[in-house]
Coordinates of C-alpha atoms in Angstrom, one line a residue:
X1 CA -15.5 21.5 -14.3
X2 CA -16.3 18.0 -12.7
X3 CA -14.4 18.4 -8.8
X4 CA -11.8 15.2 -9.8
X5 CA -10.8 17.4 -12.2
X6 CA -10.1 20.5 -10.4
X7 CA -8.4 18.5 -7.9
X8 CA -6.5 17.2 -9.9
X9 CA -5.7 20.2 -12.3
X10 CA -5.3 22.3 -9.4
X11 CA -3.0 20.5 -7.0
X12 CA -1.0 18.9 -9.7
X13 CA 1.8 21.2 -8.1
X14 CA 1.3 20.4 -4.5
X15 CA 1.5 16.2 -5.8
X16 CA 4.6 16.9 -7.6
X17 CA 6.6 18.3 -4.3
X18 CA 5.0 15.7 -2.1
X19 CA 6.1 12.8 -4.6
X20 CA 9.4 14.6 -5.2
X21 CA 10.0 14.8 -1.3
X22 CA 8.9 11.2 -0.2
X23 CA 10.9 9.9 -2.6
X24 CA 14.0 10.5 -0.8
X25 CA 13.0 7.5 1.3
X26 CA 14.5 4.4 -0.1
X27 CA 12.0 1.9 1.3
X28 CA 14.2 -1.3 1.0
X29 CA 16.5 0.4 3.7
X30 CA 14.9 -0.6 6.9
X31 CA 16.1 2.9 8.3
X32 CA 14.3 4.7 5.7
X33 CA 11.2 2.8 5.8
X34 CA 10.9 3.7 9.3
X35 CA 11.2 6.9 8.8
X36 CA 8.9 7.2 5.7
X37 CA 6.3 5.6 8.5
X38 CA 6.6 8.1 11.1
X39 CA 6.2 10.4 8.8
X40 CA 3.1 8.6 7.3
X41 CA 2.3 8.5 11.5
X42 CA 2.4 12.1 12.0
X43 CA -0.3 12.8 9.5
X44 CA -2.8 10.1 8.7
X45 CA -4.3 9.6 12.4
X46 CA -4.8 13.1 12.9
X47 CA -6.5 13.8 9.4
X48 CA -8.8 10.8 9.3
X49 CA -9.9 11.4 12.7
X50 CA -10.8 15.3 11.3
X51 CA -12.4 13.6 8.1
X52 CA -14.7 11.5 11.0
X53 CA -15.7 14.7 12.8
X54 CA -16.7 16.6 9.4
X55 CA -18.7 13.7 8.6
X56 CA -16.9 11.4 5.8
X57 CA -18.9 8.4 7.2
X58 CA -22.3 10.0 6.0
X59 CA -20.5 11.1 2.4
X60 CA -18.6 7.7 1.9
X61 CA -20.4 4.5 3.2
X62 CA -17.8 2.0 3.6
X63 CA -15.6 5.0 5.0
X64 CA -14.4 2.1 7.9
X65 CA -12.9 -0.2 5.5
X66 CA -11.3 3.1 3.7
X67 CA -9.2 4.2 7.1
X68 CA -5.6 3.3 7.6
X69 CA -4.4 4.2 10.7
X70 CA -4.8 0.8 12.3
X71 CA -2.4 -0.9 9.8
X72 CA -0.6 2.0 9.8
X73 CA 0.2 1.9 14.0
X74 CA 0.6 -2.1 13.8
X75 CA 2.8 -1.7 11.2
X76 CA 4.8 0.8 13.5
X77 CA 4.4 -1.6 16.5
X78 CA 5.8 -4.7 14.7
X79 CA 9.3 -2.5 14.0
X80 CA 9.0 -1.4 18.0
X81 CA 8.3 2.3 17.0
X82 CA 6.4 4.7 18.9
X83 CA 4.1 6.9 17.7
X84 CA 5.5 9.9 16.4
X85 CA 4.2 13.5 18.1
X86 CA 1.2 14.5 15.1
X87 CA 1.0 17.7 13.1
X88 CA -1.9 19.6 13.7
X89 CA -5.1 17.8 12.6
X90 CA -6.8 20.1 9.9
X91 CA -10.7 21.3 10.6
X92 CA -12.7 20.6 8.2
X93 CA -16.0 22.7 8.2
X94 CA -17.4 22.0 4.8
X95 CA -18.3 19.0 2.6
X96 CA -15.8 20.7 0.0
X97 CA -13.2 20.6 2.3
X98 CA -13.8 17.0 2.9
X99 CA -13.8 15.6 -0.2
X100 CA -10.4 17.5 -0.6
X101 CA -9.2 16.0 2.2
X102 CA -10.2 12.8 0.9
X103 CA -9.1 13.4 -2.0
X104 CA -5.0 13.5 -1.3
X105 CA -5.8 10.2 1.1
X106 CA -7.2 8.1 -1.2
X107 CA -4.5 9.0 -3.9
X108 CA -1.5 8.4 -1.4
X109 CA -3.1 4.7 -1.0
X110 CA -2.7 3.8 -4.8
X111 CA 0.8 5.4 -4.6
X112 CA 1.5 3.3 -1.6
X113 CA 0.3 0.3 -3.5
X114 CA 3.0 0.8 -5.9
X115 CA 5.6 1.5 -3.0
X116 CA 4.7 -1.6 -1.1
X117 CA 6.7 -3.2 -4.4
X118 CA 10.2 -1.9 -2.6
X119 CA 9.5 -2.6 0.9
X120 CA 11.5 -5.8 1.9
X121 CA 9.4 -8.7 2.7
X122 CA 10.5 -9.1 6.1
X123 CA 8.9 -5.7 7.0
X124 CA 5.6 -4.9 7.8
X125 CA 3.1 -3.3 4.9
X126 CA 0.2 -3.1 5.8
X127 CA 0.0 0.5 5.7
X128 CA 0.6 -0.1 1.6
X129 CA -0.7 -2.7 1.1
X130 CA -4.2 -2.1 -0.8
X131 CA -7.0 -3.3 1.2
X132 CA -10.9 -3.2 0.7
X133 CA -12.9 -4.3 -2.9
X134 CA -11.3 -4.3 -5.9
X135 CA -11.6 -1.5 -7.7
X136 CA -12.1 0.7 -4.4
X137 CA -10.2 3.6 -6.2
X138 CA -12.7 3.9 -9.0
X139 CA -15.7 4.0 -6.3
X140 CA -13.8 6.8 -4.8
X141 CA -13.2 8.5 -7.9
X142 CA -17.0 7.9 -9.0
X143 CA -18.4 9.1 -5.8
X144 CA -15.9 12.7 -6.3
X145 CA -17.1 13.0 -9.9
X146 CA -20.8 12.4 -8.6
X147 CA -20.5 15.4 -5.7
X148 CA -22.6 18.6 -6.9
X149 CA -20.2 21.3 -5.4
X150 CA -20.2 25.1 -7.5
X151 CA -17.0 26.3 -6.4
X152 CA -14.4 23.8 -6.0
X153 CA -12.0 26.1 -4.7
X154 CA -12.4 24.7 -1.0
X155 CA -11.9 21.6 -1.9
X156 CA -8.8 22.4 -3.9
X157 CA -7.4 24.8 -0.8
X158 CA -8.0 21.6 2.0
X159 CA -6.5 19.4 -0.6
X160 CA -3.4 21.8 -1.5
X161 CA -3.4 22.1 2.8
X162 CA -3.2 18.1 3.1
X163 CA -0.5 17.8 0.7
X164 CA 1.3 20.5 2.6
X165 CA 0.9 18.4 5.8
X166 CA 2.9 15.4 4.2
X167 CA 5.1 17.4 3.2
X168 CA 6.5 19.1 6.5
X169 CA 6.0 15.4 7.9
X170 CA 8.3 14.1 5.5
X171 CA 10.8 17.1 6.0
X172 CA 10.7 16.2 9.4
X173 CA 11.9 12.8 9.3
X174 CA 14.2 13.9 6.1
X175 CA 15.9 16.6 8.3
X176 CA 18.5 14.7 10.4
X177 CA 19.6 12.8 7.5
X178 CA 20.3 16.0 5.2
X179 CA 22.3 17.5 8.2

């Protein structure tokens, strides 16, 4: 089985909590928006910094125009929030790993392009706001169904493990509001 499709097949569970739990964040409430972004904050630095170390520069050429967390911090700077304390930044020791990894990040951009619809326009977006070539998704997606890997069961693991990191993010910005 091509590895978009195990990712996809496999993790459909993992996208389904993650989607369920961020959805709790109304992002035309400037309150929530925030809090969606801290969230956002205590994940993405940490994991494409882990994606740099394991290499995702050599795997995806225009990896620099790919990372977020530049918009992602100005975005936080222009509302006057601080940088949230990170989760633990996964390791990545294999290119199946990686392109699990990559996987979840690349998918949360095109569901971010469809949030950035309900973001208010005097807020920042950046972060959501698709950026790069058009048609950068389908390079992505090309590139994944290109990768020779046997067993895709790493890849499935580190993505299952990334979803699992936006998850407790968003819980942890959710969690004074459901008190």
């Amino acid at each position: 089985m091509p590895l978009r499709n195990a990712l996809r097949t496999e993790t459909t569970d993992s996208h389904a909590t993650v989607d369920d739990i961020f959805s709790r964040f109304d992002l035309g409430n400037s309150r929530d928006y925030t809090a969606f972004l801290r969230a956002h904050a205590r994940i993405l630095p940490a994991v494409e910094a882990a994606l740099e170390q394991a290499g995702i520069a050599d795997l995806l050429p225009d990896w620099a125009d790919r990372r977020r967390t530049d918009q992602l911090a100005a975005d936080l700077a222009d509302l006057g929030i601080e940088q949230p304390e990170p989760l633990e930044a996964p390791v990545l020791k294999s290119e199946a790993e990686v392109w699990g990894t990559m996987y979840v990040i690349e998918g949360s951009k095109l569901g971010g392009a469809l949030l950035a619809k309900s973001v208010p326009a005097n807020m920042p977006s950046r972060y959501l706001t698709p950026t790069g070539p058009k048609g950068n998704m389908k390079i992505f997606m090309d590139r994944v169904d290109a990768v020779e890997i046997e067993d895709s069961s790493e890849a499935v693991a580190a993505a299952r493990a990334t979803f699992a990191l936006f998850r407790k993010a968003a819980e942890m910005e959710l969690e004074p509001s459901i008190s």
